[in-house]
Structure formats: structure tokens, C-alpha cells
XYZ file of C-alpha atoms in Angstrom:
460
model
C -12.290 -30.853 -70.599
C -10.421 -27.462 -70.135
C -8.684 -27.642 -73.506
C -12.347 -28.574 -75.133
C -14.027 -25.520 -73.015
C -10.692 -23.360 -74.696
C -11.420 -24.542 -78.402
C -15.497 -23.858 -78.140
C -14.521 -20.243 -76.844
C -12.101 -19.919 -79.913
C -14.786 -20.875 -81.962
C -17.501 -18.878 -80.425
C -15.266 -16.061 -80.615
C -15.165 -16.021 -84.824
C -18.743 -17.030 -84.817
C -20.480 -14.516 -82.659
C -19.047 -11.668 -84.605
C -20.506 -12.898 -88.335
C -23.636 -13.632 -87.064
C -23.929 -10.698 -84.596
C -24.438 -8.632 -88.263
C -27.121 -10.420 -88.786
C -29.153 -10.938 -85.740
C -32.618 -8.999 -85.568
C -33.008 -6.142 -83.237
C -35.163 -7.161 -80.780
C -32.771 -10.517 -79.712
C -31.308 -9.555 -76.500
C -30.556 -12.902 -74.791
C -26.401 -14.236 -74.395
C -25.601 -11.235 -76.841
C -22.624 -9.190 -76.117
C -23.813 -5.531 -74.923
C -27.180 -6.428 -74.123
C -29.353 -7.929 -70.958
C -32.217 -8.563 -69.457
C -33.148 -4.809 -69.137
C -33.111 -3.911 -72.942
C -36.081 -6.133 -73.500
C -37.849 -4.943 -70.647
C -37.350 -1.490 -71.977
C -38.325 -2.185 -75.378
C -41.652 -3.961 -73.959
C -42.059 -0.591 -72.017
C -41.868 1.862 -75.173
C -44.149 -0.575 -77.352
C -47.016 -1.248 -74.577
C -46.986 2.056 -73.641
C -50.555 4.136 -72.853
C -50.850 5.059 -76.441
C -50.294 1.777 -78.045
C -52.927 -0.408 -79.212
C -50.995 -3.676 -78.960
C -53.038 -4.820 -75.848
C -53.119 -8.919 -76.892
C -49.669 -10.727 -76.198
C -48.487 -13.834 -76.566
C -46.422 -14.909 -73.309
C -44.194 -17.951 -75.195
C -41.880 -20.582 -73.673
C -40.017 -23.121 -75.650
C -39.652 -26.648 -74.356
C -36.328 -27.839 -73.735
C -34.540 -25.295 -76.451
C -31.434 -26.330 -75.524
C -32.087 -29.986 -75.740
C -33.863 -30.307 -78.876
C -32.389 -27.970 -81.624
C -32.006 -30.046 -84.655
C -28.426 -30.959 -85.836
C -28.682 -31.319 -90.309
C -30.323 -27.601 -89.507
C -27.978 -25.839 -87.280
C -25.168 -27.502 -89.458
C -27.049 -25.863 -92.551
C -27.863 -22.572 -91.247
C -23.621 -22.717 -90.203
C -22.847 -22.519 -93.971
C -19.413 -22.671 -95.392
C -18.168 -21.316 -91.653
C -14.639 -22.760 -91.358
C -15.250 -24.868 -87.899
C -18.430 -26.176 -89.258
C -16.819 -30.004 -88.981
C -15.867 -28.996 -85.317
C -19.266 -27.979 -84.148
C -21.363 -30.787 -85.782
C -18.755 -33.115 -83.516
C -19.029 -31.455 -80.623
C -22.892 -31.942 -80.988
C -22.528 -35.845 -81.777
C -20.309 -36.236 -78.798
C -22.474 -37.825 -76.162
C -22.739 -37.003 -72.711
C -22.427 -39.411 -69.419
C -25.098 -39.162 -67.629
C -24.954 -40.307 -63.181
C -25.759 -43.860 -62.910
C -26.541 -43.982 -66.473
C -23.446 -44.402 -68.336
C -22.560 -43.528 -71.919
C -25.449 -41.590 -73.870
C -25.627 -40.240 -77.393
C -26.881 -36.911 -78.749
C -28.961 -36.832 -81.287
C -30.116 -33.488 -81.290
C -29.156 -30.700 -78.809
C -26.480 -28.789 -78.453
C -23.483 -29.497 -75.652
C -24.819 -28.843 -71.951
C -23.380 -26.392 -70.673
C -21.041 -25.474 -73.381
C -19.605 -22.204 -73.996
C -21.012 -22.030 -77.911
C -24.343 -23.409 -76.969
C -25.924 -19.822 -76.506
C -24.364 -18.563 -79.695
C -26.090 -21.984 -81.237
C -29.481 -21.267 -79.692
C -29.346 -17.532 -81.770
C -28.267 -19.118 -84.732
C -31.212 -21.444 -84.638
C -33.989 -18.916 -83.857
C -32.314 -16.286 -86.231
C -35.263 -15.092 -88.213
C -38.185 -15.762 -85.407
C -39.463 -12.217 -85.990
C -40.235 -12.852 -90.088
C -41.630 -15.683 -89.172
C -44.027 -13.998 -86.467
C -45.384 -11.373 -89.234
C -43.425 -8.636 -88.231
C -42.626 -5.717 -90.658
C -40.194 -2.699 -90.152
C -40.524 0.280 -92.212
C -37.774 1.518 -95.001
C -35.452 4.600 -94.873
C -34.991 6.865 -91.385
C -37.398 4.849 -89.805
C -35.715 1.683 -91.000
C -36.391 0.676 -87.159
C -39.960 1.324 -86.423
C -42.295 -1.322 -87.124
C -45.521 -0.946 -89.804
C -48.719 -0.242 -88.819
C -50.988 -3.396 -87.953
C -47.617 -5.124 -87.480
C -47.027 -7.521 -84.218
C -44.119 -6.547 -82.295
C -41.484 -9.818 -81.562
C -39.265 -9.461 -78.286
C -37.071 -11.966 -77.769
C -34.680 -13.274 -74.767
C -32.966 -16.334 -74.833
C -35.647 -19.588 -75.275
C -38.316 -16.574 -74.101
C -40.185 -14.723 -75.967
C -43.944 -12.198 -75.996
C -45.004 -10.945 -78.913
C -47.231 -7.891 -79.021
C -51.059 -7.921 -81.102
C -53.381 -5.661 -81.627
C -55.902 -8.128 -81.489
C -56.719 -11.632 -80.100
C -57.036 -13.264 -83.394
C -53.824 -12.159 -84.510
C -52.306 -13.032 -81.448
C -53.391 -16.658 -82.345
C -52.334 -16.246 -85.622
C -48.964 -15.744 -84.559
C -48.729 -18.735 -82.655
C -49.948 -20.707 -85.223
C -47.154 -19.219 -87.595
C -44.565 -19.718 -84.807
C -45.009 -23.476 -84.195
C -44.655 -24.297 -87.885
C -41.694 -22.563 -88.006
C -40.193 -24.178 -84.851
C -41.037 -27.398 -86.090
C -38.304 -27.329 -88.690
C -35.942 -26.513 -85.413
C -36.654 -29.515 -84.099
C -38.435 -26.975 -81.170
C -41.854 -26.385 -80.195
C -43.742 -24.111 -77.965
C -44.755 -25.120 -74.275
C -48.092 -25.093 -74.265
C -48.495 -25.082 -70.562
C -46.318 -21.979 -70.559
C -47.493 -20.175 -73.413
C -51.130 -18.362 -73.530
C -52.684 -15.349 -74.804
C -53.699 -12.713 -72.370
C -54.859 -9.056 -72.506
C -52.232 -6.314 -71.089
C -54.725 -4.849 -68.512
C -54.340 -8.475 -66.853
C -50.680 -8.369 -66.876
C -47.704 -11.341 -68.149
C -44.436 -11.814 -66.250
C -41.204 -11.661 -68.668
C -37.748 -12.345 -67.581
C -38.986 -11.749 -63.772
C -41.164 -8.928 -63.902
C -44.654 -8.259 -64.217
C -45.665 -5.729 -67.181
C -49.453 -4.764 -66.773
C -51.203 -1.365 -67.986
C -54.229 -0.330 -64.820
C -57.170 1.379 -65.622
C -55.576 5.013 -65.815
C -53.337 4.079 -68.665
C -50.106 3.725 -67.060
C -47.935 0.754 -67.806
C -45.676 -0.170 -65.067
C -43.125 -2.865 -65.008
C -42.827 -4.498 -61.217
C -40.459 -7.278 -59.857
C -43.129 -10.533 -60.408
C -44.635 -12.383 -57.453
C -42.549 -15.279 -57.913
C -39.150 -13.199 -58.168
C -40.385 -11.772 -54.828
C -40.922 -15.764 -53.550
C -37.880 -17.109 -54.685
C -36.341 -14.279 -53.293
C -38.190 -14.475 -49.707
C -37.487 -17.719 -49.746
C -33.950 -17.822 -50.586
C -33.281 -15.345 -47.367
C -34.981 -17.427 -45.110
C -33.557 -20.497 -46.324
C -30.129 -18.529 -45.762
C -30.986 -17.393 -42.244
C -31.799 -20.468 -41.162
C -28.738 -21.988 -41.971
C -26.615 -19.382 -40.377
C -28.202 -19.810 -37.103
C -25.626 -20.337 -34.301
C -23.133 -18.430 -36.492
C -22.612 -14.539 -35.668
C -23.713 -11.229 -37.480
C -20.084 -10.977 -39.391
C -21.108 -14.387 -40.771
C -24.642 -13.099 -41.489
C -23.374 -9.545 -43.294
C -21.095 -11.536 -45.327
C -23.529 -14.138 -46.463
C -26.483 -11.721 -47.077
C -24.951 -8.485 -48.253
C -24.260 -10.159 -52.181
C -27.225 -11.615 -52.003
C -29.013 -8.370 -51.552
C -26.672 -7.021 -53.845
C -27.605 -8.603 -56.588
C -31.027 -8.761 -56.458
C -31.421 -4.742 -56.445
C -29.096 -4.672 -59.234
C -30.969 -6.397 -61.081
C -34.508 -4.906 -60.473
C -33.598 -1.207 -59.652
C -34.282 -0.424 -63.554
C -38.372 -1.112 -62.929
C -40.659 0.388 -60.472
C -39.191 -1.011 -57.323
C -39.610 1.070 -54.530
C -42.611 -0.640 -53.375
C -41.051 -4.427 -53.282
C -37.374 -3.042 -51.942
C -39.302 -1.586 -48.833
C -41.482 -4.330 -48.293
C -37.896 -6.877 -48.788
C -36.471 -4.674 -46.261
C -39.159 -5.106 -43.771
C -38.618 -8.547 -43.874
C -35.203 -8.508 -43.968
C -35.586 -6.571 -40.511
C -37.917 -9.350 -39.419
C -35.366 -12.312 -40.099
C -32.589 -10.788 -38.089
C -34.168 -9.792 -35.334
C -35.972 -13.096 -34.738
C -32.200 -14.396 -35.776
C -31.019 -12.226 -32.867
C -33.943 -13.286 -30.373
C -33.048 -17.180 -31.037
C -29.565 -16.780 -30.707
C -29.752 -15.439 -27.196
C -32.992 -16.744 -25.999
C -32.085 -15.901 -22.203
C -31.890 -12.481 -23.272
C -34.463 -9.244 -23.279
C -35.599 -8.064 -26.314
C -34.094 -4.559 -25.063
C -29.957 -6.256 -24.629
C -30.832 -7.930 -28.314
C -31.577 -4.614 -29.781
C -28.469 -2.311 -28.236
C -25.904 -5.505 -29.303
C -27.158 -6.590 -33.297
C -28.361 -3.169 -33.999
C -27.327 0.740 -34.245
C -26.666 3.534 -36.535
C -23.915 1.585 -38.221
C -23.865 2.889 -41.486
C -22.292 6.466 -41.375
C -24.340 7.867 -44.074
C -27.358 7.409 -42.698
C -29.362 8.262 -39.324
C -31.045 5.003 -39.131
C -30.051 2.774 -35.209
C -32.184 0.204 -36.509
C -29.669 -1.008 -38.991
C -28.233 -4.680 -38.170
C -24.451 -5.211 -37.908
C -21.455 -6.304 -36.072
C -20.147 -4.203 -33.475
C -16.527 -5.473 -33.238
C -15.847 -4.854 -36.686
C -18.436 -2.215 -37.721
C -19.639 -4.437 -40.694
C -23.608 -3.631 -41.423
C -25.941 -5.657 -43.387
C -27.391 -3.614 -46.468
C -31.098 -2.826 -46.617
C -33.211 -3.081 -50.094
C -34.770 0.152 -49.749
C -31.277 1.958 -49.797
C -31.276 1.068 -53.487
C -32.715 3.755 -55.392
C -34.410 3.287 -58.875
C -32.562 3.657 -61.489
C -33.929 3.831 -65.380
C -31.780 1.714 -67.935
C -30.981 3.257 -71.354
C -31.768 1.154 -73.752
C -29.089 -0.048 -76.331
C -29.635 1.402 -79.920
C -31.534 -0.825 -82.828
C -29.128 -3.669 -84.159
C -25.980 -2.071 -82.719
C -23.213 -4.719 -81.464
C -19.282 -4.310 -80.062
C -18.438 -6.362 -82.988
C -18.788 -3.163 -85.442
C -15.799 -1.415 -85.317
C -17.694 1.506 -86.832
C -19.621 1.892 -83.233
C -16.637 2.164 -81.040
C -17.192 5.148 -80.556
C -20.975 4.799 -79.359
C -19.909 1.928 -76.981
C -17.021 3.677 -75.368
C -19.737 6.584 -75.121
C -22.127 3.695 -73.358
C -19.864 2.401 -70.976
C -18.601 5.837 -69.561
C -22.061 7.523 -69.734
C -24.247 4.727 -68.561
C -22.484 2.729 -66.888
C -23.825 -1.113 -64.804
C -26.818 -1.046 -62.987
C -24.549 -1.139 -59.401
C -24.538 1.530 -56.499
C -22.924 5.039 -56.570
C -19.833 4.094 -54.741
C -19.234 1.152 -56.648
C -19.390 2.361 -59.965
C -17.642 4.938 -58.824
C -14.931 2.379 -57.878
C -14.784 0.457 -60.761
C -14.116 4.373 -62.819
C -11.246 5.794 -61.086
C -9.605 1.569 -61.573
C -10.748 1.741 -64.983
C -12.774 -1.413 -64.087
C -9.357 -3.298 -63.171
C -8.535 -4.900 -60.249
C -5.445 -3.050 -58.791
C -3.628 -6.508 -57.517
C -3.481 -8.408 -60.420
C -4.760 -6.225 -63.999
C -7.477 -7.701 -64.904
C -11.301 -6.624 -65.411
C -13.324 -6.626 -62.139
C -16.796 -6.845 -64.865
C -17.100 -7.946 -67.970
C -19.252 -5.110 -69.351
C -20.049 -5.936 -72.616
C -22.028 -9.272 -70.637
C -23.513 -8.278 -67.786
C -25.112 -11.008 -65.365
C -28.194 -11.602 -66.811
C -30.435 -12.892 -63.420
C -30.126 -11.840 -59.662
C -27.987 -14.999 -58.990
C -25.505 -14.140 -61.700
C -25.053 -10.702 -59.821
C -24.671 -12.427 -56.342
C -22.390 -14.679 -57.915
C -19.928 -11.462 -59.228
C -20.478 -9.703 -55.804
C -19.328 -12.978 -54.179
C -15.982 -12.592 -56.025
C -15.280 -9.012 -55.472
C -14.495 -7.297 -52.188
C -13.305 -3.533 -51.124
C -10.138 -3.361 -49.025
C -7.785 -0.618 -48.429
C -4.329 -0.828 -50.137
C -1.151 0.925 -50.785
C -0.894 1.711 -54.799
C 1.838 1.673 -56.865
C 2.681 4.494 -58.952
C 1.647 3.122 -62.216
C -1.183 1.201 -60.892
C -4.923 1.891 -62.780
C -6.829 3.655 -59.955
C -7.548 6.642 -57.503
C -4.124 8.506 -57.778
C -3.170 9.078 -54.831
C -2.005 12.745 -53.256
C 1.544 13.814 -54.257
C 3.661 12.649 -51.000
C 1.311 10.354 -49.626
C 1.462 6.215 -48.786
C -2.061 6.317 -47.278
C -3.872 3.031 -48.217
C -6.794 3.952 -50.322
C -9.763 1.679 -50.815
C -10.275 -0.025 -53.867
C -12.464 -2.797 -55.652
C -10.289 -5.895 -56.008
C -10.897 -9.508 -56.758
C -11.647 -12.033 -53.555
C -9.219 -14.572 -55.057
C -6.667 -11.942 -55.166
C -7.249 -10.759 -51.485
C -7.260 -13.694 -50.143
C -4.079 -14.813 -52.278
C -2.353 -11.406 -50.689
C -3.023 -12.865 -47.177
C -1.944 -16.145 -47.734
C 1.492 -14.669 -48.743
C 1.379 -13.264 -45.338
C 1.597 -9.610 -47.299
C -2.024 -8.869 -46.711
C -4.019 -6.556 -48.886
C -2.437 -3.192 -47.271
C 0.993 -4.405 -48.484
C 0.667 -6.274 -52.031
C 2.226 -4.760 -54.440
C -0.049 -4.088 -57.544
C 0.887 -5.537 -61.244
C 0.665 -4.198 -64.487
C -2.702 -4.821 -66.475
C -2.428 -7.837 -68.540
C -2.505 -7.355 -72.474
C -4.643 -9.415 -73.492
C -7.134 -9.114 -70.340
């Protein structure tokens, strides 16, 4: 299994870079240097006050993944030199729980490294097919007039109309064209609806109101999930204590204001934070029910966090560890990445070094400051802390990477990426470091304070 998972990221890793010269411009899903917050972006400059593309089409494929058809994918592959590899790791079957031994006929590998890279491959040229036309010379990436406007992410796609009818039309084109994918639309997840009523797209809700103003907002049922997933969480943690409930809450508040800080968000992270406020105290109430609500108050909550002059904040006082609020996340516009440009063009290194430095992840002040003075290397064992050129691309992808990161105060070497530290000093300074490596430090009985850092890998 490991040495399959190796050879599919070998492969991926020739084929991404051929076909990443080809892919259209508005394709932003599992493509190196892009997210979830370029297509919002892009939806945000095409629907904006002055547009007159006020009909989209809100599309959903059914089961991409498990339906892309083989002889096609195979065909659109050409003369690529792995070609044999691929169309055997897509004939290899799959065991299924209870079921046994099961062939694929169509599909590509579940949850295979190359099967993103696949998906693009097969959906390469969804735009043409959709009636959209770009303009020649300077404004080679501006669309005609009367043309739709494709974005796509992933399985997930809108397209933007100027009118109902063409709207239709579109669709019409669209499942044609799928058809010879061995895909089709959803139809009980694809309609037709008029911007002033509003779509959700990638978990936010893009609507223009009666002044004019488009505004982008996390959905309803991001804000659900996300309700739901901290109550679900608090309920499991009762009879634990508030170090427990810091340390299981924090990424998970984390991520989800990483991920939605780049839309108008002020409005849901107060409203999160309100009930994040509500949870802990009725946390705190049933897990000393003898107790007056005064003695709850002046033990589970204080001014904990330094910077701010706020005693309602919830935290631990033996250890000073505070749980994070929502509203303490401030928006944050996201630039948008430039027409077809990819990290695979060694023309644009230049304009991606530029990126990364300039613009940096969607994460808090501190952090990203962090991750700069390491040069986004963990100072225990070299290697990146984030992969930059792919971002997580949902809230639980950036719980997941705040899950395996964690700030502790060590000692750095000399030559160690970093802070430098003051000429004659040995103060421990704190840092951004992997969990694994942390906890790896303690089980050597060296502890965090005391590694001793290593040299960046190579090939990291």
C-alpha cells in the first residue's frame, strides 16, 4: 500500500506539471497555489454591482469521482509515459467491508493521491464547452461581452448568465458534454436561481440586496455543521477539565476562522462566539452543579489572555491556557492568484516567491509571523510546518494542520532557521514546531526546552 501511495505521487508529480499549462483559468480545485478563496474572489469581481450576470447556474456532479470513464481519461492521457500505469491502477478493484473482492469499471482509485489530478484532466475544457469566450491580446483574460462566466472547484461548479434562458442553455450544453465523461449533473443539486436570491458555493452564501452590494457570508449550513460540531465536542468532554476543553476546541476554532476570515464575517464570528460563551459556561455549571453561578464564574473564567481586557474569557487557571474566541479573528481580504499562473512555470518564480512573502496564509498575526522568522520550518526536525503552495482547502483540513502543530519555547541552535536569538543569550524562545516532534522531544526525556534542532532536510 505505501509503496503504491509512493509510485501514484511519482506519477502525479510529472503529470500535474504538463497539464497544469494547460488547465483553464478559472479551475481552482486540488491545484497547486490555489484554494477555495480564489474562486470565491473571482465570483466576487464578476457578480459585482455593475455586472449584469444576475442568472447562475449552481451545478453539482454526481459521484465525479466514481464515474469518470476509463477509454476517455486513458485518451485524453495521450502518449504520457505512465499511461499503462494509470489505466492499471484504475482496473485494480477495490475490497469493499463485508463485500469482498470488487472490480472497477469506471472511476478512478478512492482515495488515491492522482485521483484529483485525474478529475482535472477529465473536466479540462468544461469552460468551451459552457460557451465561454475570452478576448485576444492585453485583455487575453477578460471574457467577451454576452459571454457566461465558468467557475470551477473541484466536482463544483456556478456559471454566471445574463439571462435565464442562457442559463438553461448552458446546462443543456454541459450535460452533453459530461455524458462523454461518463458524468452527469445532479439534478437535485443543480438549479437556476437569480443573484438577488442568493446560491451557496464552497460554503458561503454569495447574494447581491437591494442596494447593489454583493456580499459573500459563511452559508447557513457552514454555520450548522459548525454549531453542531462544538456541541457535539462539548458534550463529549464533559467530566474532563478546561485544559482538556482549550486543547480540544482551540484548532477547531482555528480552523474554521481561517478559513472564512476572507468573506464578510464579522457578523457570524460574533454570533459563534456568543455561543461558544454559552457552551462553556453551561459546561462549567454541569460540572460543578453544587456550586453558585458566582464560584463558577471567578474559577473557568478571567482576563486570561494578556492582550486583551476581556475577564469573561474561559481558561485554565493552573496553567494559564485560554480558549480562543471567533470574534478575535479579524477579516482579512484574500488576493486573488493571477489568470492561468501555476508554480510549475519556472518563468513565475519570481511572482510566487513575491506571493508567499507578501500575502502570506490566511492564519493570525502571530502565527504567520512565526512561520516567517522559521522560514516556515519546524526548528526540531527541518521540515515545512505548511505546505503553501496547497493550502487546506475546508475548515476541517485547517483543524486537522492546527492539530499537528503546537508553540513551545526552545533553546536554538546557532544555525537553526528561526528568530535569531540576542548575541550572548540561551533564553528559550518560542517557536512553531511540529506535535510529533514535541512530543518525540519528551519522550526522549529531553523535552522541548532542551532538543537540539537539526539541519533542514534537502529535499523537504
Amino acid at each position: 500500500m505505501i509503496l503504491d501511495r509512493v509510485h501514484q505521487a511519482r506519477v502525479k508529480n510529472a503529470l500535474e506539471p504538463e497539464w497544469e499549462a494547460r488547465f483553464e483559468a478559472r479551475s481552482y480545485g486540488f491545484r497547486p497555489g490555489r484554494c477555495c478563496q480564489d474562486a470565491a474572489g473571482v465570483l466576487h469581481a464578476v457578480l459585482d454591482s455593475r455586472s449584469t450576470r444576475t442568472w447562475i447556474l449552481d451545478a453539482d456532479l454526481t459521484a465525479a469521482f466514481d464515474k469518470i470513464s476509463h477509454p476517455f481519461l486513458l485518451e485524453q492521457l495521450g502518449s504520457f509515459p505512465a499511461r499503462d500505469m494509470i489505466g492499471r491502477w484504475l482496473k485494480a478493484g477495490v475490497f469493499e467491508a463485508g463485500k469482498g473482492f470488487a472490480p472497477t469499471e469506471e472511476g478512478t482509485p478512492q482515495g488515491g493521491i492522482i485521483s484529483p489530478v485525474l478529475l482535472n484532466v477529465a473536466l479540462h475544457g468544461l469552460e468551451e464547452a459552457a460557451g465561454v469566450r475570452y478576448r485576444g491580446g492585453v485583455n487575453a483574460a477578460k471574457t467577451r461581452e454576452g459571454s457566461p462566466v465558468v467557475v470551477r472547484y473541484a466536482d463544483d461548479f456556478v456559471a454566471c448568465c445574463h439571462t435565464r434562458q442562457q442559463a438553461e442553455g448552458v446546462r443543456e450544453k454541459l450535460a452533453g458534454w459530461l455524458a462523454g465523461r461518463g458524468l452527469s449533473l445532479n439534478e437535485d443539486k443543480t438549479h437556476v436561481v437569480h443573484l438577488t436570491e442568493g446560491f451557496d458555493f464552497l460554503g458561503w452564501t454569495f447574494r447581491r440586496y437591494p442596494s447593489g452590494k454583493l456580499l459573500i457570508t459563511p452559508s447557513k449550513a457552514a454555520a450548522r455543521r459548525h454549531r453542531k460540531r462544538l456541541a457535539d465536542e462539548m458534550r463529549r468532554l464533559r467530566g474532563s477539565n478546561a485544559r482538556a476543553v482549550t486543547a480540544s476546541f482551540n484548532p477547531v476554532i482555528r480552523g474554521w476562522t481561517a478559513y472564512h476570515r476572507s468573506v464578510s464575517c464579522h457578523r457570524e464570528f460574533s454570533r459563534m462566539s456568543n455561543y461558544m460563551w454559552k457552551l462553556t459556561y453551561k459546561w462549567a455549571r454541569i460540572s460543578h452543579r453544587n456550586k453558585s453561578p458566582g464560584w463558577v464564574a471567578s474559577r473557568y473564567f478571567g482576563k486570561f489572555c494578556p492582550s486583551r481586557n476581556d475577564r469573561w474569557v474561559f481558561g485554565d487557571r493552573e496553567t494559564g491556557v485560554y480558549l480562543l474566541r471567533h470574534s478575535w479573528t479579524r477579516p482579512r481580504p484574500h488576493i486573488l492568484v493571477k489568470g492561468t499562473a501555476s508554480p510549475d512555470d519556472p518563468a513565475l518564480a519570481g511572482y510566487w516567491e513575491y506571493r508567499r512573502r507578501k500575502h502570506g496564509t490566511p492564519l493570525d498575526s502571530a502565527t504567520a509571523r512565526l512561520l516567517g522568522a522559521q522560514r516556515n520550518r519546524c526548528p526540531l526536525c527541518g521540515d515545512r510546518l505548511l505546505d503553501t503552495g496547497h493550502l487546506p482547502a475546508s475548515p476541517e483540513e485547517w483543524e486537522h494542520w492546527w492539530t499537528g502543530v503546537t508553540r513551545q519555547h526552545i533553546q536554538r541552535a546557532p544555525s537553526t532557521p528561526g528568530t535569531p536569538q540576542q548575541p550572548g543569550t540561551r533564553e528559550p524562545i518560542l517557536s512553531l514546531i511540529h506535535d510529533s516532534c514535541n512530543r518525540a522531544a519528551w519522550r526522549g526525556g529531553t523535552g522541548a526546552q532542551h532538543f537540539r534542532p537539526q539541519r533542514p532536510r534537502r529535499l523537504a
